[in-house]
Amino acid sequence: SQTIHQWPATLVQPVGSPLSLECTVEGTSNPNLYWYRQAAGRGLQLLFYSVGIGQISSEVPQNLSASRPQDRQFILSSKKLLLSDSGFYLCAWFGLNYGYTFGSGTRLTVV
Amino acid sequence: DAKTTQPTSMDCAEGRAANLPCNHSTISGNEYVYWYRQIHSQGPQYIIHGLKNNETNEMASLIITEDRKSSTLILPHATLRDTAVYYCIVRVAQAEGNEKLTFGTGTRLTIIP
């Protein structure tokens, strides 16, 4: 079966510090991968999606970037965090059986 | 932008059926209706999906209108653990799809003891 791993679960970072969130998928190959962000009390906002290694599409211009160095690895990064980057970050992949499968999420607090 | 509209919140008595509506009037012929739910501080969880026929699984039933412009998710015997935000989305089923899909705010369902 397919599983998705996301870490860390929680993160507190100072303003101006770098960020790296990692997501890996098991049990599937060449998955479509997605990064979503959820601000408190809001819906899920699509940040990036990737249909293959090195292929990244950005949906929202912002302080973040994404990379896909391996087929089943998706990384969300920032060189300098802003207060507005705080939120709940979710990695997901899309499959035919269940649609989106989400990771457990990372709650990022920028202080 | 989300292509669906849902009520912001709903209450349901424990043990009763919870019926959550979703409007998707611009749905295309090859788009499926998916339902997910998100319990606080967790990732959204798949519930059910369908194209045109009604669907049922161990968690819920999905009723899609004949014109496919709306649907209803039914939790037959709601429990306190069903308290969550429920999202309805539409998209094509092919994994190659790169839809710029943003989930809306969903329906916050509260089960009342």
Coordinates of C-alpha atoms in Angstrom, one line a residue:
Chain A
S1 CA 0.0 0.0 0.0
Q2 CA 1.0 3.6 -0.5
T3 CA 2.2 5.7 2.4
I4 CA 3.4 9.2 2.7
H5 CA 5.8 10.4 5.3
Q6 CA 6.3 14.0 6.3
W7 CA 8.5 15.6 9.0
P8 CA 9.0 17.2 11.3
A9 CA 5.5 17.3 13.0
T10 CA 6.1 20.7 14.6
L11 CA 8.7 23.4 14.1
V12 CA 9.4 26.7 15.7
Q13 CA 11.8 28.9 13.7
P14 CA 12.9 32.5 14.1
V15 CA 12.2 35.1 11.4
G16 CA 15.0 35.1 8.8
S17 CA 16.0 31.6 9.4
P18 CA 16.0 28.9 6.6
L19 CA 13.4 26.2 6.3
S20 CA 13.5 22.6 4.9
L21 CA 10.5 20.3 5.1
E22 CA 10.7 16.9 3.6
C23 CA 8.1 14.5 2.2
T24 CA 8.6 11.0 0.9
V25 CA 6.2 8.6 -0.7
E26 CA 6.3 4.8 -0.6
G27 CA 4.5 2.2 -2.6
T28 CA 4.1 4.1 -5.8
S29 CA 6.3 5.4 -8.6
N30 CA 6.2 8.7 -10.5
P31 CA 3.6 10.2 -8.2
N32 CA 2.1 13.6 -8.6
L33 CA 3.1 15.4 -5.5
Y34 CA 1.7 18.6 -3.9
W35 CA 2.5 21.0 -1.1
Y36 CA -0.5 22.7 0.6
R37 CA -0.6 25.3 3.4
Q38 CA -3.4 25.9 5.8
A39 CA -3.5 29.1 7.8
A40 CA -5.5 29.0 11.0
G41 CA -9.2 28.6 10.3
R42 CA -8.7 28.6 6.6
G43 CA -8.9 26.1 3.8
L44 CA -6.0 24.4 2.1
Q45 CA -4.0 26.6 -0.3
L46 CA -2.0 24.9 -3.0
L47 CA 1.6 26.1 -3.0
F48 CA 3.5 23.8 -5.4
Y49 CA 2.9 20.6 -7.4
S50 CA 5.2 18.3 -9.2
V51 CA 4.6 15.7 -11.9
G52 CA 8.1 14.4 -12.0
I53 CA 11.8 14.8 -11.0
G54 CA 12.9 18.4 -11.3
Q55 CA 9.5 19.5 -12.5
I56 CA 8.0 22.1 -10.1
S57 CA 5.0 24.4 -10.7
S58 CA 4.4 27.2 -8.3
E59 CA 0.9 28.4 -7.7
V60 CA 1.4 31.3 -5.3
P61 CA 4.4 33.7 -5.6
Q62 CA 6.0 33.9 -2.2
N63 CA 8.9 33.3 0.0
L64 CA 9.0 29.6 -0.5
S65 CA 10.4 27.2 -3.1
A66 CA 10.1 23.5 -3.7
S67 CA 12.3 20.8 -5.2
R68 CA 12.0 17.2 -6.3
P69 CA 15.4 15.7 -6.3
Q70 CA 14.1 12.1 -6.4
D71 CA 11.0 10.4 -7.8
R72 CA 9.4 10.0 -4.4
Q73 CA 10.9 12.9 -2.5
F74 CA 9.4 16.4 -2.4
I75 CA 11.1 19.2 -0.4
L76 CA 9.7 22.6 0.6
S77 CA 12.3 25.3 1.4
S78 CA 12.8 28.9 2.3
K79 CA 16.0 30.9 2.6
K80 CA 14.6 33.4 5.0
L81 CA 11.3 32.8 6.9
L82 CA 8.7 35.5 7.4
L83 CA 6.1 35.7 10.1
S84 CA 3.5 35.2 7.4
D85 CA 5.0 31.8 6.6
S86 CA 3.5 30.3 9.8
G87 CA 0.9 27.7 9.2
F88 CA 0.1 24.0 8.8
Y89 CA 2.0 22.5 5.8
L90 CA 0.7 19.4 4.1
C91 CA 2.3 17.2 1.5
A92 CA 0.1 15.0 -0.7
W93 CA 0.1 12.7 -3.6
F94 CA -2.7 11.9 -6.0
G95 CA -3.6 8.3 -6.9
L96 CA -6.5 6.7 -8.8
N97 CA -8.0 4.8 -5.9
Y98 CA -8.4 7.5 -3.2
G99 CA -7.6 10.7 -4.9
Y100 CA -5.4 12.7 -2.6
T101 CA -3.5 11.1 0.2
F102 CA -2.1 13.6 2.7
G103 CA 0.8 13.4 5.1
S104 CA 0.4 14.1 8.8
G105 CA 1.5 17.7 8.3
T106 CA 4.0 20.1 9.8
R107 CA 2.9 22.9 12.0
L108 CA 5.3 25.7 11.5
T109 CA 5.4 28.7 13.8
V110 CA 7.7 31.6 12.9
V111 CA 8.6 33.8 15.8
Chain B
D1 CA -10.1 28.7 -6.7
A2 CA -12.3 26.0 -5.3
K3 CA -15.1 24.9 -7.7
T4 CA -17.4 23.8 -4.9
T5 CA -19.6 25.6 -2.3
Q6 CA -20.5 24.1 1.0
P7 CA -22.2 25.5 4.2
T8 CA -19.7 26.9 6.7
S9 CA -20.9 24.8 9.6
M10 CA -23.5 22.2 10.6
D11 CA -24.6 20.5 13.8
C12 CA -25.9 16.9 14.1
A13 CA -27.1 14.9 17.1
E14 CA -25.1 11.9 18.0
G15 CA -26.6 8.7 16.5
R16 CA -28.5 10.6 13.8
A17 CA -27.6 10.7 10.1
A18 CA -25.4 13.7 9.1
N19 CA -26.2 15.0 5.6
L20 CA -23.6 17.4 4.2
P21 CA -24.4 19.2 1.0
C22 CA -22.1 20.4 -1.7
N23 CA -22.8 22.4 -4.9
H24 CA -20.6 21.9 -7.9
S25 CA -22.6 23.4 -10.7
T26 CA -19.7 23.8 -13.1
I27 CA -18.6 20.2 -12.9
S28 CA -17.3 18.7 -16.1
G29 CA -18.3 15.3 -17.5
N30 CA -15.0 13.7 -16.5
E31 CA -14.7 15.2 -13.1
Y32 CA -15.3 13.1 -10.0
V33 CA -16.6 14.3 -6.7
Y34 CA -14.3 13.6 -3.8
W35 CA -15.0 14.0 -0.1
Y36 CA -12.4 14.3 2.6
R37 CA -12.5 15.2 6.3
Q38 CA -9.9 16.8 8.5
I39 CA -9.8 16.3 12.2
H40 CA -8.0 19.1 14.1
S41 CA -4.3 19.2 13.5
Q42 CA -4.3 16.2 11.2
G43 CA -4.0 15.8 7.4
P44 CA -7.3 15.4 5.5
Q45 CA -8.5 11.8 5.2
Y46 CA -10.2 10.3 2.2
I47 CA -13.9 9.4 2.7
I48 CA -15.5 8.5 -0.6
H49 CA -15.7 9.6 -4.3
G50 CA -18.0 9.1 -7.2
L51 CA -18.7 10.1 -10.8
K52 CA -22.4 9.8 -11.4
N53 CA -23.8 6.9 -9.5
N54 CA -24.4 6.8 -5.8
E55 CA -21.6 5.2 -3.8
T56 CA -21.4 3.6 -0.4
N57 CA -18.5 2.4 1.7
E58 CA -17.9 1.5 5.3
M59 CA -17.6 5.2 6.2
A60 CA -20.3 7.0 4.3
S61 CA -22.7 7.2 1.4
L62 CA -22.4 9.7 -1.5
I63 CA -25.6 10.8 -3.3
I64 CA -25.0 12.7 -6.6
T65 CA -27.9 14.4 -8.3
E66 CA -28.8 13.3 -11.8
D67 CA -27.5 16.6 -13.3
R68 CA -24.3 16.1 -11.2
K69 CA -24.5 19.7 -10.1
S70 CA -24.7 18.9 -6.4
S71 CA -24.1 16.0 -4.0
T72 CA -24.7 15.0 -0.4
L73 CA -22.4 13.1 1.9
I74 CA -24.2 11.0 4.4
L75 CA -22.8 9.7 7.6
P76 CA -25.5 7.2 8.6
H77 CA -25.0 7.1 12.4
A78 CA -22.8 10.1 13.5
T79 CA -20.5 9.7 16.4
L80 CA -18.5 12.2 18.4
R81 CA -15.4 11.1 16.4
D82 CA -17.1 12.4 13.2
T83 CA -16.6 16.0 14.4
A84 CA -14.3 17.5 11.7
V85 CA -14.1 19.8 8.7
Y86 CA -15.5 18.1 5.6
Y87 CA -14.2 19.1 2.2
C88 CA -15.9 18.4 -1.1
I89 CA -13.7 18.8 -4.2
V90 CA -14.1 17.9 -7.9
R91 CA -11.3 16.9 -10.2
V92 CA -10.5 14.4 -12.9
A93 CA -9.4 11.0 -11.7
Q94 CA -6.3 10.6 -13.9
A95 CA -3.1 10.9 -11.9
E96 CA -1.6 12.9 -14.7
G97 CA -4.0 15.7 -13.9
N98 CA -2.2 18.8 -12.7
E99 CA -5.3 20.8 -11.7
K100 CA -4.5 23.9 -9.7
L101 CA -6.8 22.6 -7.0
T102 CA -7.4 24.6 -3.9
F103 CA -9.6 23.1 -1.2
G104 CA -12.2 25.5 0.1
T105 CA -13.0 26.1 3.8
G106 CA -15.3 23.1 3.9
T107 CA -18.1 22.4 6.3
R108 CA -17.3 22.3 10.0
L109 CA -19.5 19.4 11.3
T110 CA -20.1 19.3 15.1
I111 CA -21.7 16.2 16.5
I112 CA -23.7 17.1 19.6
P113 CA -23.9 14.5 22.4

